[in-house]
Coordinates of C-alpha atoms and ligand atoms in Angstrom, one line a residue:
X1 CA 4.5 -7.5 -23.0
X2 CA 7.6 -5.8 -21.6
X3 CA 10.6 -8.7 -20.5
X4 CA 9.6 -7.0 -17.2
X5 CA 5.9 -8.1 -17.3
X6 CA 4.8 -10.2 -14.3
X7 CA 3.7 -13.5 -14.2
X8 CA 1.7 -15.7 -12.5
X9 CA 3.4 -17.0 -9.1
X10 CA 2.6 -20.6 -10.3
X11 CA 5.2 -19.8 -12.9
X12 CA 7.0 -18.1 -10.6
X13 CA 7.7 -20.5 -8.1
X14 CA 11.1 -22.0 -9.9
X15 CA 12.7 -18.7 -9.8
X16 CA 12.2 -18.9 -5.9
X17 CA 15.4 -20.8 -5.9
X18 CA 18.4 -19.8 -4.3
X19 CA 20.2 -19.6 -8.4
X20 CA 19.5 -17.3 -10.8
X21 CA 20.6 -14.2 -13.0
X22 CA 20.6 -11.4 -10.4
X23 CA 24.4 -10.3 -9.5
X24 CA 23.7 -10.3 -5.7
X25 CA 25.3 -13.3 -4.7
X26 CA 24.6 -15.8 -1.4
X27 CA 27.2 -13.6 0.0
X28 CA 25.4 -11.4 3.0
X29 CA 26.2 -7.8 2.4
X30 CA 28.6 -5.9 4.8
X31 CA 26.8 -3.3 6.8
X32 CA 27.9 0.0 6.4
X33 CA 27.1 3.1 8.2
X34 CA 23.9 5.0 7.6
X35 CA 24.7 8.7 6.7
X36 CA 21.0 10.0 6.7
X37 CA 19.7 12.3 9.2
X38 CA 16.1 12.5 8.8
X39 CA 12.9 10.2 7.7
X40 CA 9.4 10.6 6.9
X41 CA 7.0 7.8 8.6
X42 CA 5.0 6.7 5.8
X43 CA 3.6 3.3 5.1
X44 CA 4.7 1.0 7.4
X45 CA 3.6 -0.6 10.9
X46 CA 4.8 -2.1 13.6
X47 CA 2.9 -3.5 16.2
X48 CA 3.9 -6.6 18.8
X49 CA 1.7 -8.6 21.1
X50 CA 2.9 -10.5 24.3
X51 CA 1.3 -13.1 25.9
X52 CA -0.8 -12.3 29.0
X53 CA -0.5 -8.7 28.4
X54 CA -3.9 -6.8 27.6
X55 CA -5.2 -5.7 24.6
X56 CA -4.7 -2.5 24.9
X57 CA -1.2 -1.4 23.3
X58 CA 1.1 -0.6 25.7
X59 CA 1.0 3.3 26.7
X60 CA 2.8 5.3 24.7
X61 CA 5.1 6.7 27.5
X62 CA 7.0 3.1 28.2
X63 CA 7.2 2.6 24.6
X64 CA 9.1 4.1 21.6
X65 CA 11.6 7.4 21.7
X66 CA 10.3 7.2 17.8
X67 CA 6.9 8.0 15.9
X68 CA 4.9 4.8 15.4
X69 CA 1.8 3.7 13.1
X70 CA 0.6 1.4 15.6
X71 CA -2.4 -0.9 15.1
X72 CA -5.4 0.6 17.5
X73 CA -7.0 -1.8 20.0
X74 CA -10.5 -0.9 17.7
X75 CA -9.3 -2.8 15.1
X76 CA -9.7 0.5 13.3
X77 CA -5.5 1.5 12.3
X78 CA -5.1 4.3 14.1
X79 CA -1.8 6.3 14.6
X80 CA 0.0 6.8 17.7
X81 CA 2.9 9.4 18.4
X82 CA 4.7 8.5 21.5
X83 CA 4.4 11.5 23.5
X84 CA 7.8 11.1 24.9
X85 CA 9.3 12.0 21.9
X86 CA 7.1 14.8 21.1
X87 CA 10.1 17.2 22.2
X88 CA 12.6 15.4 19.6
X89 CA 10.0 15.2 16.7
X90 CA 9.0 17.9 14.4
X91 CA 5.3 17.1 13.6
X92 CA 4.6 17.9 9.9
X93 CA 1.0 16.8 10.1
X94 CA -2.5 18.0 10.4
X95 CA -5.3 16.5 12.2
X96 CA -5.6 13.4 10.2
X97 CA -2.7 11.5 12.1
X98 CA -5.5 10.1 14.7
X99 CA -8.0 9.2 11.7
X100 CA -9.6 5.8 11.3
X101 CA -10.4 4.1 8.4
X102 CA -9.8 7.0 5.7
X103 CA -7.2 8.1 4.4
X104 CA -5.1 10.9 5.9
X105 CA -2.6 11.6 3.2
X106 CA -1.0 14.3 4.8
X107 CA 0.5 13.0 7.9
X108 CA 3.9 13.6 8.2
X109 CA 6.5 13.4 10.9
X110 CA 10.0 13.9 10.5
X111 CA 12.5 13.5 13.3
X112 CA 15.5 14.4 13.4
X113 CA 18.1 11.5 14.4
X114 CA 20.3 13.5 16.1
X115 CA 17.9 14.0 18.3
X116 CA 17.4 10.8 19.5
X117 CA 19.2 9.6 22.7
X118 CA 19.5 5.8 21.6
X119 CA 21.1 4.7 18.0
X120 CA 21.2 1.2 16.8
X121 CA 22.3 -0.5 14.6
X122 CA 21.7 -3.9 13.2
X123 CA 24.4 -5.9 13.0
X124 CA 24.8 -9.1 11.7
X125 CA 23.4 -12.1 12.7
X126 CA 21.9 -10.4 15.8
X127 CA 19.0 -12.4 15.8
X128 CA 19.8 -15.9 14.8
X129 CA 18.0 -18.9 15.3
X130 CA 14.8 -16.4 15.4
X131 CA 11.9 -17.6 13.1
X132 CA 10.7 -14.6 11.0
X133 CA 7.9 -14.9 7.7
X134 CA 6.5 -12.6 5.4
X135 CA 2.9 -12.7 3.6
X136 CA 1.1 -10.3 0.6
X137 CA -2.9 -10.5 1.2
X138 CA -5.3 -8.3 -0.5
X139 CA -4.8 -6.8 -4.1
X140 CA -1.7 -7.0 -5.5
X141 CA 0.1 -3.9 -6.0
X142 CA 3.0 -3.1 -7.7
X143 CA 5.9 -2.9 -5.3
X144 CA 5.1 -5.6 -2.9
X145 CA 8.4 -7.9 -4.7
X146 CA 10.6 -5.5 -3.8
X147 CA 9.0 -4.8 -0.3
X148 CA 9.5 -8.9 -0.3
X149 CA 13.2 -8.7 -1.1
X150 CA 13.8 -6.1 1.2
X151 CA 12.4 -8.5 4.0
X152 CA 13.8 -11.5 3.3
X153 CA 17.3 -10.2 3.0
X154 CA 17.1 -8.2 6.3
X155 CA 16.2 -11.1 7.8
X156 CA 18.7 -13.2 6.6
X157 CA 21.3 -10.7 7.8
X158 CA 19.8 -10.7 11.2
X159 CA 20.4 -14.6 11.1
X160 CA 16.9 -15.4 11.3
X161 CA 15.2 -18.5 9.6
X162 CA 12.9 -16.9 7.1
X163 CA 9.6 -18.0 5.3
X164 CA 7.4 -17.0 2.9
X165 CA 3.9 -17.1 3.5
X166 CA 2.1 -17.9 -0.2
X167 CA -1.6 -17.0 -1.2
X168 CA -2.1 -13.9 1.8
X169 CA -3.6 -15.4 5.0
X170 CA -4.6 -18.3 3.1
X171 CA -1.5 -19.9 3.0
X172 CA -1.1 -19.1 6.8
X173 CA -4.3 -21.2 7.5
X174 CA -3.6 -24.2 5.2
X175 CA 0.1 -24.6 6.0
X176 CA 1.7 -27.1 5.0
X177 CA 4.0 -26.1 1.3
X178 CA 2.4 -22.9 1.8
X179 CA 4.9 -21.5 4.2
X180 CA 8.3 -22.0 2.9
X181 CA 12.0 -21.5 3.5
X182 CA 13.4 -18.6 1.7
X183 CA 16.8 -17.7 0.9
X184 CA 19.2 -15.1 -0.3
X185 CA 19.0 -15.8 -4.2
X186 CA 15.1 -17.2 -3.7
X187 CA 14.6 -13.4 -4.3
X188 CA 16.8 -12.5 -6.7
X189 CA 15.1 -11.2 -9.8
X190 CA 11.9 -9.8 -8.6
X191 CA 12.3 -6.2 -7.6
X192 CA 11.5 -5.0 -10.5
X193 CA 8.4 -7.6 -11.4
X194 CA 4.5 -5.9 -10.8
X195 CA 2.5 -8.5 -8.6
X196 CA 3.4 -10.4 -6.0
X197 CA 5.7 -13.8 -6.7
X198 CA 4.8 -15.2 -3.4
X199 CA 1.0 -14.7 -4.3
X200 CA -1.8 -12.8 -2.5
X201 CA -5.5 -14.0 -1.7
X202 CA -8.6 -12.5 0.0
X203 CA -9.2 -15.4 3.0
X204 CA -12.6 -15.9 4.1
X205 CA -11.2 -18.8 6.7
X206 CA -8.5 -16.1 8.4
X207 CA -11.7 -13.8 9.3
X208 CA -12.8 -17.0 11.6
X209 CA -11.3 -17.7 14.8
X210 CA -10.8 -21.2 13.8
X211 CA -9.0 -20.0 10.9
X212 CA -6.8 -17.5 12.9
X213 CA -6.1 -20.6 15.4
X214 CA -4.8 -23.0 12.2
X215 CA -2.9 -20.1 10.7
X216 CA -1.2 -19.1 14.5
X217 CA -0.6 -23.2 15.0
X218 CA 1.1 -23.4 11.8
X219 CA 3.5 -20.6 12.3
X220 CA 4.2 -22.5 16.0
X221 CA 5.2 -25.2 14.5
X222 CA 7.5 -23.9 12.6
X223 CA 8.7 -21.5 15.0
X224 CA 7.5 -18.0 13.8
X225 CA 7.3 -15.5 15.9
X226 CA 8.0 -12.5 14.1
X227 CA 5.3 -12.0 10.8
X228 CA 5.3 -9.1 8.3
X229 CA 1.9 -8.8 6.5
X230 CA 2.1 -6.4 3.1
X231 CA -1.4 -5.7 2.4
X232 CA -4.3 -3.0 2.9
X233 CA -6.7 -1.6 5.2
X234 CA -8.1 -5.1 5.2
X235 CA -5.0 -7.2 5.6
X236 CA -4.0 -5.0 8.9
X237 CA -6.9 -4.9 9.9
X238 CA -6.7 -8.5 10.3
X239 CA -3.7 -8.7 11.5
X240 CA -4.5 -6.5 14.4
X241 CA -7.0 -8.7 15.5
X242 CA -4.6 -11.8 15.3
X243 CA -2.3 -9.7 17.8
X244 CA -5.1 -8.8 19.9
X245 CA -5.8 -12.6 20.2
X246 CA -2.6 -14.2 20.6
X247 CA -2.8 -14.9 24.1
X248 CA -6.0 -16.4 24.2
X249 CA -5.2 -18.1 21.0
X250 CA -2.5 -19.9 22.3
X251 CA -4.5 -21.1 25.4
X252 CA -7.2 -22.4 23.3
X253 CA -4.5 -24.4 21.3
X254 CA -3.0 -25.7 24.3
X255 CA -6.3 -26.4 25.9
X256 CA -6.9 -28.7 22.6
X257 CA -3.8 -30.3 22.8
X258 CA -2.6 -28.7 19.7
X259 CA 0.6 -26.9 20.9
X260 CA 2.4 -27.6 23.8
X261 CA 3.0 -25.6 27.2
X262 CA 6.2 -25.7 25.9
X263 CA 5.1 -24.0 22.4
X264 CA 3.3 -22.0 24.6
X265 CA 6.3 -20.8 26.8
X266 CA 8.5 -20.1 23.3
X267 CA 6.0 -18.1 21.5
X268 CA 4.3 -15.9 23.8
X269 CA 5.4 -12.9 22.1
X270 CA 4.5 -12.6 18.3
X271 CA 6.0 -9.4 17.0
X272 CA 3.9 -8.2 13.6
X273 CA 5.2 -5.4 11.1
X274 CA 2.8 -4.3 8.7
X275 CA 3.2 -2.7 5.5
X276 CA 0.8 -1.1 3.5
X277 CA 0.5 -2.8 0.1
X278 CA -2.0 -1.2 -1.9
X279 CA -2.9 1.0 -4.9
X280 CA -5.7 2.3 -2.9
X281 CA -3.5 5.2 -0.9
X282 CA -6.6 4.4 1.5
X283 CA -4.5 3.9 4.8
X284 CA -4.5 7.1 7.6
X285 CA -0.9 8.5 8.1
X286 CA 0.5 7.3 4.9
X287 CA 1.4 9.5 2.7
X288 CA 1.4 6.8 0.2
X289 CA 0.9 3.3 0.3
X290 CA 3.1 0.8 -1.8
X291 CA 1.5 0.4 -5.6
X292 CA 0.2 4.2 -5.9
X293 CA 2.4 5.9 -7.3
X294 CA 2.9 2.9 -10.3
X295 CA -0.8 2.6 -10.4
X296 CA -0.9 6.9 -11.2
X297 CA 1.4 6.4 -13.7
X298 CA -0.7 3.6 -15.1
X299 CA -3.6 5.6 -15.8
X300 CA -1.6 8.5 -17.1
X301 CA -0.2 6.2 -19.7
X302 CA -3.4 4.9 -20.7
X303 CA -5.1 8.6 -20.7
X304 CA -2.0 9.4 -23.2
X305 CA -3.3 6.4 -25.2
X306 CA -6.7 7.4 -25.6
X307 CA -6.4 11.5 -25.5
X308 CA -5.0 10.6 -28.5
X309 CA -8.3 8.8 -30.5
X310 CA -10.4 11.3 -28.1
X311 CA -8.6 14.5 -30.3
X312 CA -8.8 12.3 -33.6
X313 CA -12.2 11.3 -33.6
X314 CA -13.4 14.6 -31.6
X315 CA -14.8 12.0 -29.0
X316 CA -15.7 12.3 -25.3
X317 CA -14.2 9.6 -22.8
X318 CA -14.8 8.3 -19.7
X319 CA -12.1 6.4 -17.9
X320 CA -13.1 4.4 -14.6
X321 CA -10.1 3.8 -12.4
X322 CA -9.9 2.0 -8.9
X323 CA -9.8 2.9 -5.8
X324 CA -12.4 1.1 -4.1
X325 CA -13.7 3.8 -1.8
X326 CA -10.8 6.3 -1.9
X327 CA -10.8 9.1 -4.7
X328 CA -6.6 9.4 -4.9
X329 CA -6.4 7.6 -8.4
X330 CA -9.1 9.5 -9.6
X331 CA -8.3 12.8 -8.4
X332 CA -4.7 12.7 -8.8
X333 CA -5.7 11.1 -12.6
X334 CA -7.8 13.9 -13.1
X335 CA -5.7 16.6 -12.1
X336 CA -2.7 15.3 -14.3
X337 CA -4.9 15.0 -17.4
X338 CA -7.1 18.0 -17.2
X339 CA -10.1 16.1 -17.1
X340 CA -13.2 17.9 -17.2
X341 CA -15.3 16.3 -14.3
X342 CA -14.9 14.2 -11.5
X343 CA -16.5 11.8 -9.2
X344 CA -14.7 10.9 -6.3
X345 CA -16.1 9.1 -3.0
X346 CA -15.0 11.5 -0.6
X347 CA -16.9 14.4 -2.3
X348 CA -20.2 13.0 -4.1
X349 CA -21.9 15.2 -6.3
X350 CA -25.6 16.3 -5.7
X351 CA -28.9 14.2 -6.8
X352 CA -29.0 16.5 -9.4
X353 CA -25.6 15.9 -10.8
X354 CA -26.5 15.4 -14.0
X355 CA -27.4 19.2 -14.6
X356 CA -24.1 19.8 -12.6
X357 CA -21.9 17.7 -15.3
X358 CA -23.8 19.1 -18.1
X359 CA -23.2 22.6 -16.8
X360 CA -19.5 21.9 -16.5
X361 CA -18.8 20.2 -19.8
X362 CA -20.7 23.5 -21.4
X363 CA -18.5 25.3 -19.2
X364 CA -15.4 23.6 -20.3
X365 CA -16.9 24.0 -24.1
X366 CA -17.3 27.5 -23.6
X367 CA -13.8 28.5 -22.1
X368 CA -12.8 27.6 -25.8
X369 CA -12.4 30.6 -27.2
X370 CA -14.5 30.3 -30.5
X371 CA -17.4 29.2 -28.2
X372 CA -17.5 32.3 -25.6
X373 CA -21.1 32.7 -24.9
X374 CA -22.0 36.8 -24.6
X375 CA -26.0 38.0 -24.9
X376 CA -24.5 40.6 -27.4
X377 CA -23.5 38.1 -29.8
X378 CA -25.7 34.5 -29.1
X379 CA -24.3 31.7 -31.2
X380 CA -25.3 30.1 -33.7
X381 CA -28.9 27.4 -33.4
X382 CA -26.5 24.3 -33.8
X383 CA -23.9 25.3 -30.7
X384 CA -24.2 22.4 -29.2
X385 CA -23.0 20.5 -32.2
X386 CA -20.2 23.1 -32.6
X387 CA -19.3 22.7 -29.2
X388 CA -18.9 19.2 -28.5
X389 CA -16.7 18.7 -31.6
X390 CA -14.4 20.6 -29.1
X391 CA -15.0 18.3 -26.4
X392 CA -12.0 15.4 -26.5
X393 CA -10.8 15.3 -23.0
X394 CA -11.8 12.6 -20.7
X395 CA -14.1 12.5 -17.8
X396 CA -12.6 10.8 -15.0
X397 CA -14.8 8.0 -13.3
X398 CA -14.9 5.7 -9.7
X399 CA -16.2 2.7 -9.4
X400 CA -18.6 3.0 -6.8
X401 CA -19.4 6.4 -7.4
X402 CA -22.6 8.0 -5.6
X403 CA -24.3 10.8 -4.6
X404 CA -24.7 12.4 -2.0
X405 CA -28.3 10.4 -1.4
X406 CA -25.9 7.6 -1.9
X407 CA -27.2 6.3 -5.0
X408 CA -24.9 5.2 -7.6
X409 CA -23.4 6.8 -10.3
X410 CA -22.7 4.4 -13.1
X411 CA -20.3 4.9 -16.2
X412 CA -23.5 4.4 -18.5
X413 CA -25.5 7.1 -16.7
X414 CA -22.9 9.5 -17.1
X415 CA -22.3 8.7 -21.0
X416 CA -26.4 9.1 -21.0
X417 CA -25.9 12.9 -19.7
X418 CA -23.3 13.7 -22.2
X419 CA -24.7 11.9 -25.1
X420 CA -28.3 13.6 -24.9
X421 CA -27.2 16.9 -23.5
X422 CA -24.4 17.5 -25.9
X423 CA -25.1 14.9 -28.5
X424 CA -21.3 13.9 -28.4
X425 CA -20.2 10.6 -29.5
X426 CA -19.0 9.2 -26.3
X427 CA -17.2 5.6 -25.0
X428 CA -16.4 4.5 -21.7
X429 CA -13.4 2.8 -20.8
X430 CA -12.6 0.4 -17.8
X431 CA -9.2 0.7 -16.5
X432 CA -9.6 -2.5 -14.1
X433 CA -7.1 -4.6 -13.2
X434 CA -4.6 -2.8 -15.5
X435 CA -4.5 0.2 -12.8
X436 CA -2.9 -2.4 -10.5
X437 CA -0.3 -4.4 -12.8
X438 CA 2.9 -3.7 -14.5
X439 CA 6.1 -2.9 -13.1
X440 CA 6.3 -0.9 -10.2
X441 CA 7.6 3.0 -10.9
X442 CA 11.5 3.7 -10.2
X443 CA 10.3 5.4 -7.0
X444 CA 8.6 2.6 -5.4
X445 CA 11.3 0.3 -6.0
X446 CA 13.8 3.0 -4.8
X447 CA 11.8 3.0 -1.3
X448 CA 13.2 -0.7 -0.8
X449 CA 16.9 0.3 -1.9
X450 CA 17.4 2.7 0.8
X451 CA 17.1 2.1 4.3
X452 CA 15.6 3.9 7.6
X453 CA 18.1 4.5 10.5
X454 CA 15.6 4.9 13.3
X455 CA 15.6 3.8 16.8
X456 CA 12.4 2.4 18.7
X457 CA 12.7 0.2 21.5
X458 CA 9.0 -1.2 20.9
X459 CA 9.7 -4.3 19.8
X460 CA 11.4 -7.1 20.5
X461 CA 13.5 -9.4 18.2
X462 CA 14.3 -9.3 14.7
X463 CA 11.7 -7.2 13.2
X464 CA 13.0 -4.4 16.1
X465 CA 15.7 -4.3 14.2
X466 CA 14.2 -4.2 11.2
X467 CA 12.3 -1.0 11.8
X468 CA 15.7 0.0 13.3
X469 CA 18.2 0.9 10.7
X470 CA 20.6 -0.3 8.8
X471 CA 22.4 0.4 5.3
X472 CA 23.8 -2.9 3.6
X473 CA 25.6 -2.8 0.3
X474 CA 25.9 -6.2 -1.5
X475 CA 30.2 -6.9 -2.8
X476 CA 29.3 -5.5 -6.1
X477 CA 28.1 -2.5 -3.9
X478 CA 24.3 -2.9 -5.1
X479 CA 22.2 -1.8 -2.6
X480 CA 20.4 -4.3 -0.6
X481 CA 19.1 -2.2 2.5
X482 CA 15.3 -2.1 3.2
X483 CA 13.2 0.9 4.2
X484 CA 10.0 -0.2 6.0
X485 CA 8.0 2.3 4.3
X486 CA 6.9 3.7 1.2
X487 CA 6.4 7.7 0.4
X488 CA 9.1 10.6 0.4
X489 CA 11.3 9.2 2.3
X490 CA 14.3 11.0 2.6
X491 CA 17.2 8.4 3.8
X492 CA 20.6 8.9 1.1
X493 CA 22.7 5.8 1.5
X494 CA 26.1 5.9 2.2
X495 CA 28.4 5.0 -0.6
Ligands
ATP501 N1 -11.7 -7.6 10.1 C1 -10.9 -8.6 9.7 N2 -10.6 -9.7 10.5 C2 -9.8 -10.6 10.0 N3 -9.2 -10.7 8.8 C3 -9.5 -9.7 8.0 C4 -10.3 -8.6 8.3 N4 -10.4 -7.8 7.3 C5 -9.7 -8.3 6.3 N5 -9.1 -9.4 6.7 C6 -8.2 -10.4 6.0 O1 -7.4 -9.6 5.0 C7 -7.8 -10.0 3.7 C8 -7.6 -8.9 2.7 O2 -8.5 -7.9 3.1 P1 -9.1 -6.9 1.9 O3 -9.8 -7.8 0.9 O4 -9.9 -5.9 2.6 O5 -7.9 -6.3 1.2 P2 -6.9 -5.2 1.7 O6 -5.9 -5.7 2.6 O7 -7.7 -4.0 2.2 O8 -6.1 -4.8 0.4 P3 -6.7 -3.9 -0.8 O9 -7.7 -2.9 -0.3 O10 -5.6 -3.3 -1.5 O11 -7.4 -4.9 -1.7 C9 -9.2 -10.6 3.8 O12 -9.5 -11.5 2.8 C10 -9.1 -11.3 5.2 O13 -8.5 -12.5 5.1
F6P502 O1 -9.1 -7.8 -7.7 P1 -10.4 -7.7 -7.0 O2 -10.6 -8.7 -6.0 O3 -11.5 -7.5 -8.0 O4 -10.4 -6.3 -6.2 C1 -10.3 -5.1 -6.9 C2 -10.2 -4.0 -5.9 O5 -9.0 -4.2 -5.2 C3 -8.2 -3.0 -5.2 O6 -7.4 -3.1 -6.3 C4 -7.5 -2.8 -4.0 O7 -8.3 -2.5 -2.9 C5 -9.3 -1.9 -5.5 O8 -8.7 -0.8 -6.1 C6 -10.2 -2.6 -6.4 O9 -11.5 -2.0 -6.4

């Protein structure tokens, strides 16, 4: 393993200290002004949730002069484009913006900031005393440390007291050394690690309301009131509902005599920011979600690895990636790797597939050109032996592949077509949990070097700011801005 190989966050937890090798000091980084003119909303949410107000977000027209991916009161994510700025935006997007629950890779705005009538900037210690924490919940994907750093360091510029949140919404619910200070050098070290250091968890208890009431009382008592979830579809989900709830969560925790009026008064406004943390590239209006792009180049390493045994030993393959329900990986995998077949969710093959696959890889055979198949000239009686020694590239593979009856198609069943149709020696191989580790690529960590300069008036407090703008440089003049969002973005620091 690489000296840039995760580990565990149990092991991890000592380099949480404010110490350690990385040349940022304790020192909080000057701001400097943001030269950039232009960004391209991409993975990142912002959503905010005020006591007695309803649940349905607040009309577009009294909120942003800015595009926002704002949590929908469905629970499904759904993206909203304030129409008062539809006159200062140029909309680079097709229909999928308003999509729920698939992806919609191609939504794109771009604005232009000198457009906008309002400009701010963060400036130092602008939000002090203000409690602020930050969580990682669902699969890990590569990118979430530096999406971590970037959050903890903004927020310690703002002045605000930030936490981490360990183990996802786990660690919300259960408290106690879960949710803990963070400093300056606490995340020193980590942009470059694959995983999460503050840990991530799938939480039955946080799909309860009882667990949603434990995991708001704990951030009451330790006076959060601004939370930043990294995570999926799931993980947003979630956290839309715990916005959704707030008010009524906070009366049922009075009404028990677990907060008081007084709690009740301070925290009536919870401001959430979500990110979207996954190698899935399953979230609507991204264009890609933190972890994609490293988990791509993960399975075009590994298709490099075996192309290589598949040429040798004249061998078919077939890789299985993840994805869960979204074919990206796959597709993209495929694509880069002339593959020879592919299943992907979105587009299942027939019932009949089998004959379909068969067809193609005799296809793909026969576009050799010793094996051109012409009635003037039939080939010889053993073709299909001839042919499939030709056969070495790999067949690219979901889990949860089906067809379109909805049955599934497994690894084995495909091997089973190629084996007897084309008698070629095949072997499957599981990418698994490989797809999501390592370090993340030089573009993901990039996304958190560079910041946004955007203005929104949407929310209130430190994470407003956040989402706002701002361009820091460390004394050593390493860059230690954050950029709410993952994708193209187009934001050049200033020197
Ligand atoms: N509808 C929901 N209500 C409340 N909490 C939810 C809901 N859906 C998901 N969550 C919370 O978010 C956690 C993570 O969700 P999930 O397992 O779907 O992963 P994810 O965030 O979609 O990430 P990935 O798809 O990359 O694994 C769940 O374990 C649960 O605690
Ligand atoms: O690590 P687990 O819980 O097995 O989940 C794996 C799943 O999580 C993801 O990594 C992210 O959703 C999927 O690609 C994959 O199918």
């Amino acid at each position: 393993m690489g000296s840039h190989e995760g580990k565990p966050p149990s092991l991890l937890k000592p380099l949480l200290q404010p110490s350690d090798s990385d040349t940022d000091t304790d020192q909080i980084p000057r701001q400097t002004p943001s030269s950039h003119s232009e960004f391209h909303l991409n993975a990142t949410l912002q959503t905010t949730c005020k006591e007695g107000s309803s649940e349905q977000p607040v009309p577009a027209k009294r909120r942003s002069r800015s595009p926002l991916l704002q949590l929908g009161v469905s629970g499904l994510p759904t993206c909203l484009l304030s129409p008062s700025c539809d006159d200062t935006f140029e909309k680079d997007t097709d229909s999928n913006i308003n999509c729920s629950g698939q992806r919609g890779n191609s939504s794109r705005i771009k604005m232009s900031l000198h457009d906008l009538p309002v400009r701010r900037k963060m400036t130092q210690g602008s939000c002090k005393g203000k409690g602020m924490a930050v969580l990682t919940s669902g699969g890990d994907s590569q990118g979430m440390n530096a999406a971590v750093r970037a959050v903890v360091r903004v927020g310690i510029y703002l002045g605000c007291k930030v936490y981490f949140i360990r183990e996802g919404y786990q660690g919300m619910v259960d408290g106690g050394d879960n949710i803990q200070e963070a400093s300056w050098g606490s995340v020193s070290g980590i942009i470059h690690k694959g995983g999460t250091v503050i840990g991530s968890a799938r939480c039955k208890d946080f799909t309860t309301r009882e667990g949603r009431l434990k995991g708001a009382k704990n951030l009451l008592d330790k006076g959060i009131t601004n939370l930043v979830v990294i995570g999926g579809d799931g993980s947003l989900t979630g956290a839309n509902l715990f916005r959704q709830e707030w008010p009524s969560i906070l009366e049922e925790l009075l009404k028990q005599d677990r907060i008081t009026a007084e709690q009740k008064a301070n925290f009536a406004h919870l401001n959430i920011v979500g990110m979207v943390g996954s190698i899935d590239n399953d979230f609507c209006g991204t264009d890609m979600t933190i972890g994609t792009d490293s988990a791509l180049h993960r399975i075009i390493d590994c298709i490099d690895a075996i192309v290589s045994t598949a040429y040798s030993h004249q061998r078919t393959f077939i890789l299985e990636v993840m994805g869960r329900n979204c074919g990206y990986l796959a597709l993209v995998g495929a694509l880069t790797s002339e593959a020879d077949f592919v299943f992907v969710p979105e587009d299942p093959p027939p019932v009949d597939w089998q004959k379909k696959l068969y067809l193609a890889l005799v296809g793909a055979l026969a576009s050799e050109a010793d094996f051109v198949f012409i009635p003037e000239w039939p080939p010889e009686k053993d073709w299909p032996a001839k042919l499939c020694r030709k056969l070495s590239q790999a067949i690219k593979y979901l889990p949860r592949a089906i067809d379109r009856d909805g049955n599934p198609v497994t690894a084995e069943q495909v091997k089973q077509v190629v084996v007897e149709n084309l008698q070629q020696d095949t072997r499957i191989t599981v990418l698994g949990h490989v797809n999501a580790g390592g370090s993340p690529s030089a573009v993901q960590i990039k996304e958190f070097l560079v910041t946004a300069n955007e203005t929104s008036d949407v929310v209130i407090g430190p994470l407003k700011q956040l989402w706002h703008d701002g361009c820091f440089h460390s004394q050593n003049r390493k860059l230690a801005g954050v950029r709410f969002s993952d994708g193209n973005q187009a934001c050049p620091s200033s020197p």
